[in-house]
Coordinates of C-alpha atoms in Angstrom, one line a residue:
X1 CA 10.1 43.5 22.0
X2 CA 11.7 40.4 23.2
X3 CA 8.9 38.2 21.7
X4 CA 8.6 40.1 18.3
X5 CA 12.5 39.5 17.9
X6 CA 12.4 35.5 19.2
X7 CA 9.1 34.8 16.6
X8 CA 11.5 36.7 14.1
X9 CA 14.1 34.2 15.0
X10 CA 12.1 31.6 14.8
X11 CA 10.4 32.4 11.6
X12 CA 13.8 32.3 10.0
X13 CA 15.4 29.5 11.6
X14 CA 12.1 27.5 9.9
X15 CA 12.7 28.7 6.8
X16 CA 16.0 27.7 6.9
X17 CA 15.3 23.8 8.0
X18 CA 12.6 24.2 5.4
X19 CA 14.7 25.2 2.4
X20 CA 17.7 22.8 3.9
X21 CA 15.5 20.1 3.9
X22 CA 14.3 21.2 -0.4
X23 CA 18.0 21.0 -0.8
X24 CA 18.8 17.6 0.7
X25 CA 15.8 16.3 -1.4
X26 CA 16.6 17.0 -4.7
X27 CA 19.8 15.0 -3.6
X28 CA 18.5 12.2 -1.4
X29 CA 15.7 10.8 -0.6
X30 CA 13.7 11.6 2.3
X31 CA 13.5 8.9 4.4
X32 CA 17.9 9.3 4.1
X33 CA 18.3 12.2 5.2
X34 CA 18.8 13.0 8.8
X35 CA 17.7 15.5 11.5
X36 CA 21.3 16.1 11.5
X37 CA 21.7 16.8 8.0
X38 CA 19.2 18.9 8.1
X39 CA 20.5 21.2 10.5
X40 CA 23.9 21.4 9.4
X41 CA 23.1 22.4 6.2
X42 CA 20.5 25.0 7.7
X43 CA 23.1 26.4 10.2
X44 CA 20.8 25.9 13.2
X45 CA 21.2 23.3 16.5
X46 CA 19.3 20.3 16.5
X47 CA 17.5 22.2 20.0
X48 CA 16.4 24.8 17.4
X49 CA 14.8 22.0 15.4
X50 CA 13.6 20.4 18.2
X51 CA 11.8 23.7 19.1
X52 CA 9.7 23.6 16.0
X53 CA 9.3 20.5 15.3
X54 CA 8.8 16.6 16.9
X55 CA 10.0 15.0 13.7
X56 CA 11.3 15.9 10.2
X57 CA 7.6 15.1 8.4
X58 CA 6.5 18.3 10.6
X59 CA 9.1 20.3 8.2
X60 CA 6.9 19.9 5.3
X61 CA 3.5 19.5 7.0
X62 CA 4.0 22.8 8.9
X63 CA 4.8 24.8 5.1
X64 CA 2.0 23.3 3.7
X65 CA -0.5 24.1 6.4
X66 CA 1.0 27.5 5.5
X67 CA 0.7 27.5 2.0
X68 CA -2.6 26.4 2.4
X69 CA -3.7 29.8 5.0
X70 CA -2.3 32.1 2.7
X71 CA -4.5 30.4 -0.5
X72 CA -7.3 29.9 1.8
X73 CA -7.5 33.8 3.1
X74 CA -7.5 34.2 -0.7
X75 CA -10.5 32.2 -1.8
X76 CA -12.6 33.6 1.4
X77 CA -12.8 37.1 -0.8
X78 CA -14.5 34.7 -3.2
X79 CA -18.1 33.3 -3.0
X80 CA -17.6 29.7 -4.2
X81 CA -14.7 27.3 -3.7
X82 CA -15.0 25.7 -7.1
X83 CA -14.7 28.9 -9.3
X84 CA -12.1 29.3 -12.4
X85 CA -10.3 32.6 -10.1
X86 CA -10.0 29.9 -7.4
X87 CA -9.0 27.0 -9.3
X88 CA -6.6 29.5 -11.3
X89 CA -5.6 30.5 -7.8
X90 CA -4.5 26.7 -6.7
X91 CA -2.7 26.3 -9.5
X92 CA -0.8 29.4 -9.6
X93 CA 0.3 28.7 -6.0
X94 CA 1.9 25.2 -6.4
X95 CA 3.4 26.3 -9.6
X96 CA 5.5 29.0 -6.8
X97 CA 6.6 25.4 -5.1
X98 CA 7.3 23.3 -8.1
X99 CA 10.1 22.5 -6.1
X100 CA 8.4 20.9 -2.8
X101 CA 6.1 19.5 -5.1
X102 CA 8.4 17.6 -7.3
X103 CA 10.6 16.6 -3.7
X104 CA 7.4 14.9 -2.7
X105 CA 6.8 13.2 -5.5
X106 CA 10.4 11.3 -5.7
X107 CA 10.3 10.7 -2.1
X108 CA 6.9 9.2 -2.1
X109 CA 5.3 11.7 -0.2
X110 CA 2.6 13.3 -1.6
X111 CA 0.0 11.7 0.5
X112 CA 1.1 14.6 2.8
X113 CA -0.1 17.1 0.4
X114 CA -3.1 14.8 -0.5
X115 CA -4.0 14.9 3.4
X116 CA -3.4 18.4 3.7
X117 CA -5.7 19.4 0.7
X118 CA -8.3 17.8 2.0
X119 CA -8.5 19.3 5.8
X120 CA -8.2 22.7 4.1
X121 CA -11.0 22.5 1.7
X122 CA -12.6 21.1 4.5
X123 CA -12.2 24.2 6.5
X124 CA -12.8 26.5 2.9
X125 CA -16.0 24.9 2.8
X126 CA -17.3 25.0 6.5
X127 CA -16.9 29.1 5.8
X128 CA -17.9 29.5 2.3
X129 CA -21.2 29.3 1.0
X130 CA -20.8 26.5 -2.3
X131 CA -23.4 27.0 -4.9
X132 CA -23.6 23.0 -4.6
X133 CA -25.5 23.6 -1.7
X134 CA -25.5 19.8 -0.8
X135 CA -26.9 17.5 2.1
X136 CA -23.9 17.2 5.1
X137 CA -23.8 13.2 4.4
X138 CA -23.1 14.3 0.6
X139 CA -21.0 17.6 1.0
X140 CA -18.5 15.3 2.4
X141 CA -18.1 13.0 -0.1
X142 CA -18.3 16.3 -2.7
X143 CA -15.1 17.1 -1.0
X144 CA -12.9 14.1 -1.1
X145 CA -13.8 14.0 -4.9
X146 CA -12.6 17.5 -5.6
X147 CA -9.6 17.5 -2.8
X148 CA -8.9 14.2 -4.7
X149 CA -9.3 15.2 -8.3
X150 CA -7.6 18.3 -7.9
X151 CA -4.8 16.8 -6.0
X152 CA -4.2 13.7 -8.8
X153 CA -4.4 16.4 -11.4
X154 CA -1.8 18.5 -9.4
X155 CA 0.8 15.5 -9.3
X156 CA 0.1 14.7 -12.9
X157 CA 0.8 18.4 -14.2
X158 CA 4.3 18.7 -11.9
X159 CA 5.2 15.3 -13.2
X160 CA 5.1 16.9 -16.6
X161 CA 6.7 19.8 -15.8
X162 CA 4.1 22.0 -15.6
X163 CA 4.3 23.0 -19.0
X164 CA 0.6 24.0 -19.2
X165 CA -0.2 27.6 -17.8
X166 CA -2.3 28.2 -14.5
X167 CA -5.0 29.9 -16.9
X168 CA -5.1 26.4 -18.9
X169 CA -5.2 23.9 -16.0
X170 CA -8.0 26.1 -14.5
X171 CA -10.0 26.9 -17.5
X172 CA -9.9 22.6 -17.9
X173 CA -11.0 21.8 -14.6
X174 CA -13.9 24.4 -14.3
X175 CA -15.0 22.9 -17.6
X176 CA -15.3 19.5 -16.2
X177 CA -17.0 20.3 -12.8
X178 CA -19.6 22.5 -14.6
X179 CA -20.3 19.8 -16.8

């Protein structure tokens, strides 16, 4: 019981760095704002930080390797990685974090995300069968143009707001890969 009740804690003292940290940035910019900071305005000790995480970059890399398990058990009911329910899927998620998103992008971070996109379709792809059934020297290339294209397209549509509806965005991009 003790270990369900400490990963409870610790679950929630995460979230609260995480969203801490969202707050701080849509004041300051990252590289200004301090461990200290951070755990003031989260209500947790710098140990508690220091339990989770080396340095504040983990903050964000440790949510999006999150977000990215929850989209990724997702796609795995699907039979391709580049289908509109998938693409539909992406879009829809990052639309939920608009917020992190939009942090990154003032505080020059979205090479994070870029990274992060690209180890998990990576993964997606290693345990899905694509229907561009393509050589290994070639399948890896096929993924840093998607991972890349899809990311670029990402930033673009948050920079404008978003205004364009996961069905749109999806429904776009499908039509230029099956082209």
């Amino acid at each position: 019981m003790v270990n369900k009740a400490t990963n409870i804690q610790n679950i929630i003292t995460k979230e609260s760095i995480f969203t801490s940290l969202m707050i701080l940035m849509e004041k300051k910019n990252f590289k200004e704002i301090s461990i200290t900071e951070i755990t003031k305005k989260a209500g947790v000790s710098r140990m508690a930080f220091y339990r989770n995480y080396n340095i504040k970059e983990d903050i964000i890399t440790t949510y999006l390797d999150e977000l990215f398990n929850e989209y990724s058990k997702e796609v795995m009911q699907k039979e391709t990685l580049y289908n509109y329910e998938n693409l539909r899927l992406y879009f829809s998620y990052f639309r939920k974090h608009e917020k992190l998103i939009s942090n990154l992008i003032n505080s020059n971070l979205t090479n994070i995300l870029l990274e992060k996109c690209i180890e998990s379709f990576y993964e997606l792809s290693q345990r899905i069968f694509c229907k561009n059934s393509l050589l290994p020297e070639k399948h890896k290339f096929w993924i840093e143009y998607m991972a890349g294209g899809l990311y670029n397209v990402l930033i673009e549509w948050a920079k404008g707001g978003m205004r364009q509806s996961d069905d749109y965005m999806a429904k776009t991009i499908s039509e230029f890969i099956n082209k």
